[in-house]
PDB file of C-alpha atoms in Angstrom:
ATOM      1  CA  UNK Y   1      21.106  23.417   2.629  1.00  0.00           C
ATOM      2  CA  UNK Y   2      19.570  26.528   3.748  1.00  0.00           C
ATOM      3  CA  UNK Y   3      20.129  29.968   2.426  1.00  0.00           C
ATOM      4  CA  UNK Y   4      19.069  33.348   3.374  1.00  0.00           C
ATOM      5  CA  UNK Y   5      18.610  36.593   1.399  1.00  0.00           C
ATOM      6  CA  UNK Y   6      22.611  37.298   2.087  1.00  0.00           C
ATOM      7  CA  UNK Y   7      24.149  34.405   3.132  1.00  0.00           C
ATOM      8  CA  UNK Y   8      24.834  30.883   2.683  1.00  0.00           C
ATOM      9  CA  UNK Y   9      24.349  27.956   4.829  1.00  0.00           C
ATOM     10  CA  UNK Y  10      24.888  24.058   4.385  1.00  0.00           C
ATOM     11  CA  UNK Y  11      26.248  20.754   6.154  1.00  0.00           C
ATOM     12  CA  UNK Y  12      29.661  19.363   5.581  1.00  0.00           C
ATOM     13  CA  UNK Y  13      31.522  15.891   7.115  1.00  0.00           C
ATOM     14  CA  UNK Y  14      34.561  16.444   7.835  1.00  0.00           C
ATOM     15  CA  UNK Y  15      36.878  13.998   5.896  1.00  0.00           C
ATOM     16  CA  UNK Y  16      39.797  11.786   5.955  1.00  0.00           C
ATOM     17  CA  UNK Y  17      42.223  13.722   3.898  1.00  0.00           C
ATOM     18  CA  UNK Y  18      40.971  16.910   6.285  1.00  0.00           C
ATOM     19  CA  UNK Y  19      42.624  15.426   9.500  1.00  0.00           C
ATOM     20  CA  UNK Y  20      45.733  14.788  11.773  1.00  0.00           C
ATOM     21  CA  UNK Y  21      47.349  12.302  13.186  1.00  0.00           C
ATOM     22  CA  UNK Y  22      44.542  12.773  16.346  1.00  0.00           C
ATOM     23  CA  UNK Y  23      41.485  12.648  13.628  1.00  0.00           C
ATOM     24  CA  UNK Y  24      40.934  16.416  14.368  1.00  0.00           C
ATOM     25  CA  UNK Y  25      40.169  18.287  11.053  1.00  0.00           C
ATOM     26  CA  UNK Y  26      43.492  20.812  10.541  1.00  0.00           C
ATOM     27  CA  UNK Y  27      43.292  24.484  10.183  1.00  0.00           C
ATOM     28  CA  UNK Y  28      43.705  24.349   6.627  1.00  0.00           C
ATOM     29  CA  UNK Y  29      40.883  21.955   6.046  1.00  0.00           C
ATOM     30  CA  UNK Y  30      38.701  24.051   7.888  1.00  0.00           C
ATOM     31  CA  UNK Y  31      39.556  27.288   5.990  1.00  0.00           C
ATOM     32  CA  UNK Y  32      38.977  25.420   2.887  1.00  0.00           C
ATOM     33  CA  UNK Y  33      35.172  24.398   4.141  1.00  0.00           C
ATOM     34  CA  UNK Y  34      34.639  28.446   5.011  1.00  0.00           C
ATOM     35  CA  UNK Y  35      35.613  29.241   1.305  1.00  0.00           C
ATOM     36  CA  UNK Y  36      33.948  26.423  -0.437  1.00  0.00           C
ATOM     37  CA  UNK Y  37      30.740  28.259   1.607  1.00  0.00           C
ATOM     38  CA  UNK Y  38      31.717  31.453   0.461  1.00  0.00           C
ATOM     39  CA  UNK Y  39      32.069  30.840  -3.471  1.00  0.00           C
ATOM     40  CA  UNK Y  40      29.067  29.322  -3.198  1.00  0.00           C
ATOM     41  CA  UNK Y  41      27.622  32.383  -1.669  1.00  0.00           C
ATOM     42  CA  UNK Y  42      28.737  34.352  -4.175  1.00  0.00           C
ATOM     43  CA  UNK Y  43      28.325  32.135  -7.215  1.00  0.00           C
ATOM     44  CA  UNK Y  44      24.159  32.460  -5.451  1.00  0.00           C
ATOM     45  CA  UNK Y  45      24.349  36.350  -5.446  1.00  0.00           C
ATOM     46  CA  UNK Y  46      26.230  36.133  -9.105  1.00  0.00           C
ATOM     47  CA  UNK Y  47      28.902  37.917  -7.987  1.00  0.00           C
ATOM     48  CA  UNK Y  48      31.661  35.796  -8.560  1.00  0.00           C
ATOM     49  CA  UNK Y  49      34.944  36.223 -10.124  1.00  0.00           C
ATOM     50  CA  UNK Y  50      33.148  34.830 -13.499  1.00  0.00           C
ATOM     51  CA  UNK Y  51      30.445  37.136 -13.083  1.00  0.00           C
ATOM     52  CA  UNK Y  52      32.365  40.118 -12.345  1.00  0.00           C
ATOM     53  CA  UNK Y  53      34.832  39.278 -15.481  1.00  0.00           C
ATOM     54  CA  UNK Y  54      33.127  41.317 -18.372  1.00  0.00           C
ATOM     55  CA  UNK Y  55      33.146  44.421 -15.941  1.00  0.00           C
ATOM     56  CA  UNK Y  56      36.701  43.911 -15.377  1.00  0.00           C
ATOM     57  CA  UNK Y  57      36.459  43.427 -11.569  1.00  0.00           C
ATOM     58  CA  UNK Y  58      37.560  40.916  -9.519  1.00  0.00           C
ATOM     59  CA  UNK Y  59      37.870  40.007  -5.520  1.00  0.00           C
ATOM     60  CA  UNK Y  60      40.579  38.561  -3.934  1.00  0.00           C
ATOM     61  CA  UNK Y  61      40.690  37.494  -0.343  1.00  0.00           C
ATOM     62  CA  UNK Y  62      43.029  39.601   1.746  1.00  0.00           C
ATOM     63  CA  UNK Y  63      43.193  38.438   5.276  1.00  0.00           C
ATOM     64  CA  UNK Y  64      41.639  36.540   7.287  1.00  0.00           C
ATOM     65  CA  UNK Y  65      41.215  36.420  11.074  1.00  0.00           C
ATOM     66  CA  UNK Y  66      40.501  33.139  12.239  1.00  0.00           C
ATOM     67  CA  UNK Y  67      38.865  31.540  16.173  1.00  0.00           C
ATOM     68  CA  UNK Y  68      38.666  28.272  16.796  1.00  0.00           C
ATOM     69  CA  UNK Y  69      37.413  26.918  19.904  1.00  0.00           C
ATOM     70  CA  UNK Y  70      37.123  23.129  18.973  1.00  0.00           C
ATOM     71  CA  UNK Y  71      39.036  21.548  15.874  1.00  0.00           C
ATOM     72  CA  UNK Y  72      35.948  18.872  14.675  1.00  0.00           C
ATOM     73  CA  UNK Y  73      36.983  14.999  13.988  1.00  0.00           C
ATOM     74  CA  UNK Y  74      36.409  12.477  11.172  1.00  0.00           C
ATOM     75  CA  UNK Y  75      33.594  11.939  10.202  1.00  0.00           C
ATOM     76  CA  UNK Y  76      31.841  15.095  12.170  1.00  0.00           C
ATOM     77  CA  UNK Y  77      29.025  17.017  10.691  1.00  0.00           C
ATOM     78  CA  UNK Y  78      29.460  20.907  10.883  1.00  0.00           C
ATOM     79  CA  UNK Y  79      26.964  23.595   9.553  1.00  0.00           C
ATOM     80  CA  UNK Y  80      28.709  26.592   8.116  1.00  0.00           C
ATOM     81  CA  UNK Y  81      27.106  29.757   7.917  1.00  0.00           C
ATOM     82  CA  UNK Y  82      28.527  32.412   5.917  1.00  0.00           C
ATOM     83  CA  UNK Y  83      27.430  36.101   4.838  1.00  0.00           C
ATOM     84  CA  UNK Y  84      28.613  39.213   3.484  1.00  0.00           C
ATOM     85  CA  UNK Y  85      28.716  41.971   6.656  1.00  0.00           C
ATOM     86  CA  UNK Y  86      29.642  45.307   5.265  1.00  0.00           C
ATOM     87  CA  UNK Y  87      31.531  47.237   3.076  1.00  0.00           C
ATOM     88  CA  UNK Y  88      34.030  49.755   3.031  1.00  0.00           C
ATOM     89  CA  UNK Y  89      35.498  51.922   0.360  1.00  0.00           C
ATOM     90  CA  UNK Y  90      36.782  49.024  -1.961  1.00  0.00           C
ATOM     91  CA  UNK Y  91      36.657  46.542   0.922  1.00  0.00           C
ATOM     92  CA  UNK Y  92      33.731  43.703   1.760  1.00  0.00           C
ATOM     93  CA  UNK Y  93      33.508  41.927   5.088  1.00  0.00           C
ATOM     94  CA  UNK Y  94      31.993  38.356   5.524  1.00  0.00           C
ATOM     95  CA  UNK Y  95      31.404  36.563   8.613  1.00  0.00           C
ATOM     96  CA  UNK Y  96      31.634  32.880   9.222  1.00  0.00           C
ATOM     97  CA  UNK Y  97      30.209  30.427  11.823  1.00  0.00           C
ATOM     98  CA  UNK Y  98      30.736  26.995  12.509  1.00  0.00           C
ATOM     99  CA  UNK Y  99      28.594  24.943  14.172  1.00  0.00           C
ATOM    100  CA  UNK Y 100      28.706  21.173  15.576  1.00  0.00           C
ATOM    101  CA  UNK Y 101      25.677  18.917  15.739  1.00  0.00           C
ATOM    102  CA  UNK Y 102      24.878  20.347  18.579  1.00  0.00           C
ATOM    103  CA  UNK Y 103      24.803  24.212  17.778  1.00  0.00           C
TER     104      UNK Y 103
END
């Protein structure tokens, strides 16, 4: 695992309950990887929904636009890298990457 100031970085394999019928992870495995990397992001910068509780504040994801270019298969190693990217008004942006073995 590797973190940054910002971000948050670490190694997941991808599954058996994460894949199809071609051993391909699905979409909605892979979105569940990019937010597993993101609350622990934020759990790391204490700004989760726990920690934001007492000041009555709270985040909730809103949309999410989404590339893939290669699904990954059982028993694949990816490295996510995710980061808060800017702000705006009462909106935050964070940025993903996925990476295969290979980068």
């Amino acid at each position: 695992m590797h973190r940054n100031e910002l971000g948050f970085e670490d190694h997941f394999t991808i599954r058996a309950y994460e894949i199809d019928h071609r051993k391909q992870a699905t979409l909605p495995a892979l979105l569940k990887l990019l937010h597993e990397a993101a609350m622990q992001n934020v759990i790391r910068l204490q700004l989760s929904v726990w920690d934001l509780e007492p000041h009555h504040l709270a985040w909730v994801l809103m949309r999410q636009h989404t590339q893939v270019h290669r699904y990954p298969e059982l028993g694949e190693r990816v490295r996510i890298l995710t980061r808060p990217t800017g702000f705006e008004k009462a909106f935050a942006y964070r940025d993903y990457h996925i990476w295969d073995e290979a980068d």
